[in-house]
Short mmCIF file of C-alpha atoms in Angstrom, two decimals:
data_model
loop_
_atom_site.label_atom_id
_atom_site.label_comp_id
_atom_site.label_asym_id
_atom_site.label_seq_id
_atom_site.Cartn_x
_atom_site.Cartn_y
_atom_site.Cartn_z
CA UNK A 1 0.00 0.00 0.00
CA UNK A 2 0.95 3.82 -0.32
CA UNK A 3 -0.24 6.64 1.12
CA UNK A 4 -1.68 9.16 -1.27
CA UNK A 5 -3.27 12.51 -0.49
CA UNK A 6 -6.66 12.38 -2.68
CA UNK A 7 -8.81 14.78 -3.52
CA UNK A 8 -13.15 13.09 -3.95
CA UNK A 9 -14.46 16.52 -4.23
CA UNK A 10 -12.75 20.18 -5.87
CA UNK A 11 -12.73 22.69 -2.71
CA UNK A 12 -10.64 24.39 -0.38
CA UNK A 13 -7.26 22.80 1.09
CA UNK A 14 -9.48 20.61 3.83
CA UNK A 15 -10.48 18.73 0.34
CA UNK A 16 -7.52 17.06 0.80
CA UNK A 17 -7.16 13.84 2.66
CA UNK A 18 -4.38 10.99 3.18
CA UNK A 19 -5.08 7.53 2.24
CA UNK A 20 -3.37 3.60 1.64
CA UNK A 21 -3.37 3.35 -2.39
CA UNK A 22 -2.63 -0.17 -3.57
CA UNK A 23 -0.81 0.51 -6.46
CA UNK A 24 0.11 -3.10 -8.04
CA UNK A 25 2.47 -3.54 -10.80
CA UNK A 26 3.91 -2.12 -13.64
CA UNK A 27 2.57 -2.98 -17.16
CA UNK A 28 4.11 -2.97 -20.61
CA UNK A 29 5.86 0.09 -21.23
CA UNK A 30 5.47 1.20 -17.18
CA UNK A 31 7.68 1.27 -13.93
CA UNK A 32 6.98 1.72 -10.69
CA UNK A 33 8.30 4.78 -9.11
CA UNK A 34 8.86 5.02 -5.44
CA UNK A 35 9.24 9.32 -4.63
CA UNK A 36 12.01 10.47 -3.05
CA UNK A 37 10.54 14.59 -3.23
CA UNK A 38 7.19 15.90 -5.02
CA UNK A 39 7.15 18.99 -6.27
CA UNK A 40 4.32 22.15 -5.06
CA UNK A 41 3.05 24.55 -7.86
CA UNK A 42 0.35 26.89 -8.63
CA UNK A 43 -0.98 24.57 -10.88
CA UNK A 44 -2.26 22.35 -7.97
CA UNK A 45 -4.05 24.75 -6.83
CA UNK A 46 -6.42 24.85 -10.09
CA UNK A 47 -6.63 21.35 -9.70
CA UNK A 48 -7.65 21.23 -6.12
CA UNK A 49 -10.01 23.92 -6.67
CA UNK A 50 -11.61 22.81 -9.91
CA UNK A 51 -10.38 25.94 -12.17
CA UNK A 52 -8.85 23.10 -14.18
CA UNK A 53 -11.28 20.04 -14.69
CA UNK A 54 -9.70 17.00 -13.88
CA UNK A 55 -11.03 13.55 -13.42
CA UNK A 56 -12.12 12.41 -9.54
CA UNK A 57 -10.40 10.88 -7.24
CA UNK A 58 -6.81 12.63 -7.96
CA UNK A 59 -3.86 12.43 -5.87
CA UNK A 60 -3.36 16.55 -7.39
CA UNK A 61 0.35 16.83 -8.41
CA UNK A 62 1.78 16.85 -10.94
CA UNK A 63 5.91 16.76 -10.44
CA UNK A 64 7.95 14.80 -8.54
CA UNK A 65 11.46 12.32 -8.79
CA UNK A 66 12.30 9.08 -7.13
CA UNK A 67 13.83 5.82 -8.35
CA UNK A 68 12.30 2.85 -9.95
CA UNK A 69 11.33 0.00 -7.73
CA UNK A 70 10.35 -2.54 -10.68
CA UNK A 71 10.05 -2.39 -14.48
CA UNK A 72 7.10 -4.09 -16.66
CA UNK A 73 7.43 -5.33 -19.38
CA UNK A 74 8.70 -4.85 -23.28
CA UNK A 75 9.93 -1.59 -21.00
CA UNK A 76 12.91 -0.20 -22.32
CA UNK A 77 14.94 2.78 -21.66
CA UNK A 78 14.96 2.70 -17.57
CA UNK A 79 15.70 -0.53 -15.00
CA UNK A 80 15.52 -0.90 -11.43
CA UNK A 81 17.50 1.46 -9.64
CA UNK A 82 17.36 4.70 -12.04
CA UNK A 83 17.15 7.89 -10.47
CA UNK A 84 14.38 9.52 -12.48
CA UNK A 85 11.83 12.93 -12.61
CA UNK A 86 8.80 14.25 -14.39
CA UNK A 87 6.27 16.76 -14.40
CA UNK A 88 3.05 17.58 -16.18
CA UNK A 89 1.60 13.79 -15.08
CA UNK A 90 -1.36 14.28 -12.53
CA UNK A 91 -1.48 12.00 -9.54
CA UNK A 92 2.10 12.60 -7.43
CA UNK A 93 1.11 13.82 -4.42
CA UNK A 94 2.07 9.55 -3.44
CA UNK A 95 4.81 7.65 -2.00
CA UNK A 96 4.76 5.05 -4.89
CA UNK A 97 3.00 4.88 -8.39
CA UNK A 98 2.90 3.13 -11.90
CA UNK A 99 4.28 5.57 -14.50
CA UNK A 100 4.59 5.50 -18.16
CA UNK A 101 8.51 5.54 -19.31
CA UNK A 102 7.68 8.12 -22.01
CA UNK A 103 6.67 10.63 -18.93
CA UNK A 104 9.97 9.99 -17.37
CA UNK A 105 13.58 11.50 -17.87
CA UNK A 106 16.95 10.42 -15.97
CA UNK A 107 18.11 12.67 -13.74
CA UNK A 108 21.71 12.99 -13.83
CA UNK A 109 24.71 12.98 -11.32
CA UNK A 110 25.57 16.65 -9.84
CA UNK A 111 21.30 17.17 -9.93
CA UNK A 112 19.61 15.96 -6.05
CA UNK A 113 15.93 14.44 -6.10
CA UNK A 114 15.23 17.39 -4.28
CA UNK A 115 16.53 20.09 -6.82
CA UNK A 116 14.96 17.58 -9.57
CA UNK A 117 11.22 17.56 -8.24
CA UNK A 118 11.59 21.10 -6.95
CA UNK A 119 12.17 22.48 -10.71
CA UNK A 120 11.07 19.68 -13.48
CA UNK A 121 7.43 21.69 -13.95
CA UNK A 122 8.86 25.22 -13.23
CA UNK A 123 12.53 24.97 -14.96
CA UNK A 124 11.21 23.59 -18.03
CA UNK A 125 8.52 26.56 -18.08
CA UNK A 126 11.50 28.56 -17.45
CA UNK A 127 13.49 27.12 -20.46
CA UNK A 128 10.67 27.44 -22.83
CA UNK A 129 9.53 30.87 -21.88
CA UNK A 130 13.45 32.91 -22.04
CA UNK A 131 14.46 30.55 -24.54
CA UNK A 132 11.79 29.65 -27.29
CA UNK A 133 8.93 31.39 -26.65
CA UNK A 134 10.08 34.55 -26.69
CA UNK A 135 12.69 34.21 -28.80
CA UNK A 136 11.83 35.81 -31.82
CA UNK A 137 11.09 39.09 -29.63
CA UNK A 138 14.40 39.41 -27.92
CA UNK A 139 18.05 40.22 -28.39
CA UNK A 140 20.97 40.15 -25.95
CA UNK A 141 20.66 43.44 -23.83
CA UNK A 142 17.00 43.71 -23.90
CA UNK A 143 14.83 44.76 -20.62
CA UNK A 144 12.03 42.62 -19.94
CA UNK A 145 9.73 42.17 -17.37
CA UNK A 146 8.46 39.51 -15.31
CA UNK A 147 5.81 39.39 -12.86
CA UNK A 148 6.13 37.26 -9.05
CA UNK A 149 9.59 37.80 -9.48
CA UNK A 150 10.26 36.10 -6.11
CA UNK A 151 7.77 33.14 -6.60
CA UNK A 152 9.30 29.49 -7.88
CA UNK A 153 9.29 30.38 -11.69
CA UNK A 154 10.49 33.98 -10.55
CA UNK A 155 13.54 32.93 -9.25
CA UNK A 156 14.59 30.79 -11.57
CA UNK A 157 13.51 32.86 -14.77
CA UNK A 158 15.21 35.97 -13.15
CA UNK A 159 18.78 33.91 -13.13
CA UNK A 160 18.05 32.06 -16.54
CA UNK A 161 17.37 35.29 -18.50
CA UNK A 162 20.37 36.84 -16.79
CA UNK A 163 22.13 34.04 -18.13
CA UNK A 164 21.13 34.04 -21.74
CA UNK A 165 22.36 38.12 -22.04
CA UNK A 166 18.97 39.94 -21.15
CA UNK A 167 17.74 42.61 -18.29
CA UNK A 168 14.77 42.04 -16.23
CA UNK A 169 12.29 43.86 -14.26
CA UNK A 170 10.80 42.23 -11.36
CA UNK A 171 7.73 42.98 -9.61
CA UNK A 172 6.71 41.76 -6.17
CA UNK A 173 5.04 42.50 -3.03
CA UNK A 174 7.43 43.13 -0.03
CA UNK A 175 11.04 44.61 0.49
CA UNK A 176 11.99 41.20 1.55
CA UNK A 177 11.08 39.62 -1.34
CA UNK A 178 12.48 42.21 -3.79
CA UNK A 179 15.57 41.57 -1.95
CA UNK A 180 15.36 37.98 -3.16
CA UNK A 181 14.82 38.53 -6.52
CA UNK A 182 17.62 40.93 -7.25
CA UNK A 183 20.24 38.09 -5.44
CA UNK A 184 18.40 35.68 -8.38
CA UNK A 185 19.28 37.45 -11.34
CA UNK A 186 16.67 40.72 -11.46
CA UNK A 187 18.44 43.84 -11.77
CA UNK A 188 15.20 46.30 -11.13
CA UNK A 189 12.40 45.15 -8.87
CA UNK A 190 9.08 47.33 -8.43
CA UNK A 191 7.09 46.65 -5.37
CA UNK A 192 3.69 46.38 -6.93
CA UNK A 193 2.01 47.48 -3.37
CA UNK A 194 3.99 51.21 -3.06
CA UNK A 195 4.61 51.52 -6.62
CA UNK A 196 2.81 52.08 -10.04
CA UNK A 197 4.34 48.89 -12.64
CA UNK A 198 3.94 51.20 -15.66
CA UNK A 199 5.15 54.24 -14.19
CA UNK A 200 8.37 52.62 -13.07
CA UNK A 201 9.24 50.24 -16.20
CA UNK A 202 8.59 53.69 -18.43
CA UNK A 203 11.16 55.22 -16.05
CA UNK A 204 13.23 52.14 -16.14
CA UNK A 205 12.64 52.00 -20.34
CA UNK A 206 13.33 56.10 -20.89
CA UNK A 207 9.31 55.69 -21.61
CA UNK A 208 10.01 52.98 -24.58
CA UNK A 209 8.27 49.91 -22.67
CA UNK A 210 9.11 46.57 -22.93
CA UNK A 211 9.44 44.07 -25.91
CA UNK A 212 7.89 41.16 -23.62
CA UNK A 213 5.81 40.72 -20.46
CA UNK A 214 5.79 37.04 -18.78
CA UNK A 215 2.72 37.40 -17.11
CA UNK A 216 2.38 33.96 -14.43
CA UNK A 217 -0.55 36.01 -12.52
CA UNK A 218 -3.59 37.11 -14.66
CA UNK A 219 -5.91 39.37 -13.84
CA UNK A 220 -4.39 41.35 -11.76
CA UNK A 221 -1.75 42.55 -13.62
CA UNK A 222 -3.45 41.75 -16.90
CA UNK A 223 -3.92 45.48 -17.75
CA UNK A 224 -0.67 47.13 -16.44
CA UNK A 225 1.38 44.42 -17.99
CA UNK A 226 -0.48 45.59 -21.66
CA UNK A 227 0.63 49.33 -20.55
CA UNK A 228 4.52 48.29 -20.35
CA UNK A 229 4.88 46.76 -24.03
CA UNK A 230 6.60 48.36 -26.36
CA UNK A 231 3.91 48.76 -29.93
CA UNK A 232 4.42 45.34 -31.83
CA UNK A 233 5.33 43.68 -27.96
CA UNK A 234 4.81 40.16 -27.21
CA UNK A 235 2.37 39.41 -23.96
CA UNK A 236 3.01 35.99 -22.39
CA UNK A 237 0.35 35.01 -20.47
CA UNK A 238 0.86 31.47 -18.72
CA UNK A 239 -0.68 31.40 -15.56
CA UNK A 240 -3.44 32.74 -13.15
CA UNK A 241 -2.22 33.25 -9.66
CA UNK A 242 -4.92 35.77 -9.36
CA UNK A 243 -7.34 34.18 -11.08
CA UNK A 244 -8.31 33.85 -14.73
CA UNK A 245 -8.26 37.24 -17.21
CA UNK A 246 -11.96 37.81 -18.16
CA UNK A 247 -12.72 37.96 -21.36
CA UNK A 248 -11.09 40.42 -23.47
CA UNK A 249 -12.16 42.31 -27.28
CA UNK A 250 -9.46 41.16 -29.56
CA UNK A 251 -9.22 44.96 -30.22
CA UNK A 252 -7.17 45.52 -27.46
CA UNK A 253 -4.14 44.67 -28.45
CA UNK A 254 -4.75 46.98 -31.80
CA UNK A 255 -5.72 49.51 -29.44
CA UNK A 256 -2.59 49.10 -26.85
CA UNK A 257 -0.09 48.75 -30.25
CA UNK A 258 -0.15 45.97 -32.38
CA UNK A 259 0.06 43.72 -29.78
CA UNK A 260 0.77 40.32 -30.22
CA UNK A 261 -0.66 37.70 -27.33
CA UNK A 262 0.39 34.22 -26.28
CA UNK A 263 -1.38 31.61 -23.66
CA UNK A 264 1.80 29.00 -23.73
CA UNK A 265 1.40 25.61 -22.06
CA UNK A 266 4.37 23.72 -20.93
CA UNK A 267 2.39 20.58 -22.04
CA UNK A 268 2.43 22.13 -25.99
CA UNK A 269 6.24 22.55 -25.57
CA UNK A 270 7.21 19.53 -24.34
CA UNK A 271 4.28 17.38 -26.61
CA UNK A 272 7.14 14.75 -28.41
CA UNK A 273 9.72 12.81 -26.58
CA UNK A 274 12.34 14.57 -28.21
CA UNK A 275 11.03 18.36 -27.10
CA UNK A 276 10.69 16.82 -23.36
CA UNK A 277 14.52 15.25 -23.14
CA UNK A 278 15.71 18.27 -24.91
CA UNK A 279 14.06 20.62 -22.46
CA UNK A 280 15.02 18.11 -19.41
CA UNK A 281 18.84 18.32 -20.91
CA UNK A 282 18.80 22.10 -21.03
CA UNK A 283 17.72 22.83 -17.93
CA UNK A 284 19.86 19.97 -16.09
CA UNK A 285 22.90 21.93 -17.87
CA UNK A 286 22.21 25.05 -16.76
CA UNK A 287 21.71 23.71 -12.96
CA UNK A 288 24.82 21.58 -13.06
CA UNK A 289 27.03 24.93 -14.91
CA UNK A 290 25.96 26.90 -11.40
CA UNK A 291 23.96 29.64 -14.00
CA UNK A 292 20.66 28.72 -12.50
CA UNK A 293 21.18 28.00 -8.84
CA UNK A 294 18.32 25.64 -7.39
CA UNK A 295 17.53 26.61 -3.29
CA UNK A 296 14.38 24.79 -1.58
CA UNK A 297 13.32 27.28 0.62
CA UNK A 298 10.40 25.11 2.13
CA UNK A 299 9.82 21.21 2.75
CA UNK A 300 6.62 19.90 4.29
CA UNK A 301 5.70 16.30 5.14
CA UNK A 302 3.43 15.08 2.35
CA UNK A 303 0.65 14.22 5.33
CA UNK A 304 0.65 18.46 5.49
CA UNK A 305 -0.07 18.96 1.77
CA UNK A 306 -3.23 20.87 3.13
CA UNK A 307 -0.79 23.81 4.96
CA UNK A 308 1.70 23.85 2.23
CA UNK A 309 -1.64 24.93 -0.16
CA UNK A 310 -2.38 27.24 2.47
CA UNK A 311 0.89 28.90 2.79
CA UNK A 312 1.20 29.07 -1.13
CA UNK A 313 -1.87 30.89 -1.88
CA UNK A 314 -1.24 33.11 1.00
CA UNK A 315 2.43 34.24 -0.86
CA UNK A 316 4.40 32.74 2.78
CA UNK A 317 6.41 30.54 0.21
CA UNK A 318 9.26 31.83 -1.70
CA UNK A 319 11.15 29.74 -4.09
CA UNK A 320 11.42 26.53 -4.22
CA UNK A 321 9.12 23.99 -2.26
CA UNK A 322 9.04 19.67 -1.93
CA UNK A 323 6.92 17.71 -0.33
CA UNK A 324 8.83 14.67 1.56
CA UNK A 325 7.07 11.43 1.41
#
């Protein structure tokens, strides 16, 4: 048996309830996966809460490494013993489960289980964002900004973009955390509570704006972060920390400057094997070269999944945070 935190019904945090799974074993083309960290994002959140449908019971996450406990067969590619990771796969708030090998990548030596599970879901957004995404908008020297500069993606998009030649506004919401953003790569932060965002990035700019937003918190800063582009700018939108934009007239972005808009999904950048061990390789290079340094600032006991969604929607976690089965 393993213990699993399930979710029968979408709700608050209390939704949320540890039970014994009997997990069996591992068919043709699966392994069985015992974790050794699982990973907490936003995006469990939207599945606890029901802002993104997912099939009932769930065990919610959806990143996590470990090592394989037993391979099925006509499995190739892994054995017993392999230190693996993935992310994007619903169901790992678990000790053990029955994974598909095409879900899974190695994890390599000078990479911990704990920097692995902490950054699978949010590194790989990070590579995709700074490095193909936006791509096409951007040249070495270039200010950008980013929004939740101090929140997991934050800190590691702040050091990645650094890395790759480009300068980046940060917002967030507390001295503290501004602090923390500019030691992770940020060389402006704005403190979206005593500040105005497009006031300050004009200042910043010399009134030009920005060639690219990455906007990770919706509607909240859905309207300042069209104020800040540049005419012909690229909007990222890829997540809703403050809940979903409404609906918007497709005139907008004529109106704001020729805008162009994105909605990226780290699923649609990672859709063939050879995107996901491409992205996997990247960012497992750019943690082992010391660019993109990996901290976990919090670790709760997977039993107190329920306080570590409480904590995140409340903005008390910075960084990096595991659960420890």
């Amino acid at each position: 048996m393993s213990k699993s935190i399930l979710i029968h019904e979408n709700g608050g945090p209390e939704k949320m309830q540890l039970a014994d799974v009997e997990v069996g074993s591992p068919g043709p083309g699966q392994v069985k996966v015992k974790h050794t960290a699982i990973g907490l994002n936003f995006i469990d959140v939207y599945t606890r809460s029901g802002l993104y449908q997912t099939p009932l019971p769930n065990a919610v996450g959806r990143e996590a490494a470990g090592v394989v406990l037993e391979v099925g067969p006509r499995t190739k590619g892994f054995k017993k013993g392999d230190r693996v990771a993935y992310c994007g796969v619903l169901g790992a708030y678990c000790e053990e489960r029955l994974m598909g090998v095409d879900q899974l990548v190695h994890v390599p030596k000078g990479v911990s289980d704990e920097q692995a599970a902490a950054i699978m879901l949010k590194g790989m957004t990070t590579e995709y964002l700074v490095d193909r995404c936006a791509k096409p908008w951007l040249k070495k020297g270039d200010i950008i900004l980013f929004h939740a500069a101090a929140g997991g993606v934050g800190l590691l998009f702040g050091q990645w973009a650094k890395a790759r030649g480009y300068k980046v506004i940060g917002t967030t919401s507390s001295p503290e955390k501004a602090a923390l953003a500019k030691r992770n790569g940020y060389k402006w932060v704005i403190d979206y509570t005593k500040e105005d965002i497009v006031a300050e990035v004009k200042k910043i700019t010399k009134g030009k704006g920005v060639p690219v937003v990455f906007d990770g918190v919706g509607k909240d800063t859905w309207n300042a972060s069209l104020d800040c582009l540049q005419p012909r700018g690229l909007m990222v939108s890829f997540g809703n920390a403050s809940g979903a934009v409404p609906p918007q007239p497709v005139g907008i972005l004529n109106a704001k400057g020729s805008l162009y808009l994105t909605r990226p999904s780290l699923n649609a950048y990672t859709a063939t094997r050879k995107d996901l061990e491409a992205s996997a390789k990247s960012l497992f290079k750019m943690v082992k070269s010391g660019k993109v340094k990996i901290s976990i600032d919090q670790r709760y006991p997977l039993a107190e999944a329920g306080q570590a969604h409480i904590d995140l929607e409340s903005r008390k976690t910075t960084g990096q945070t595991i659960l420890v089965p």
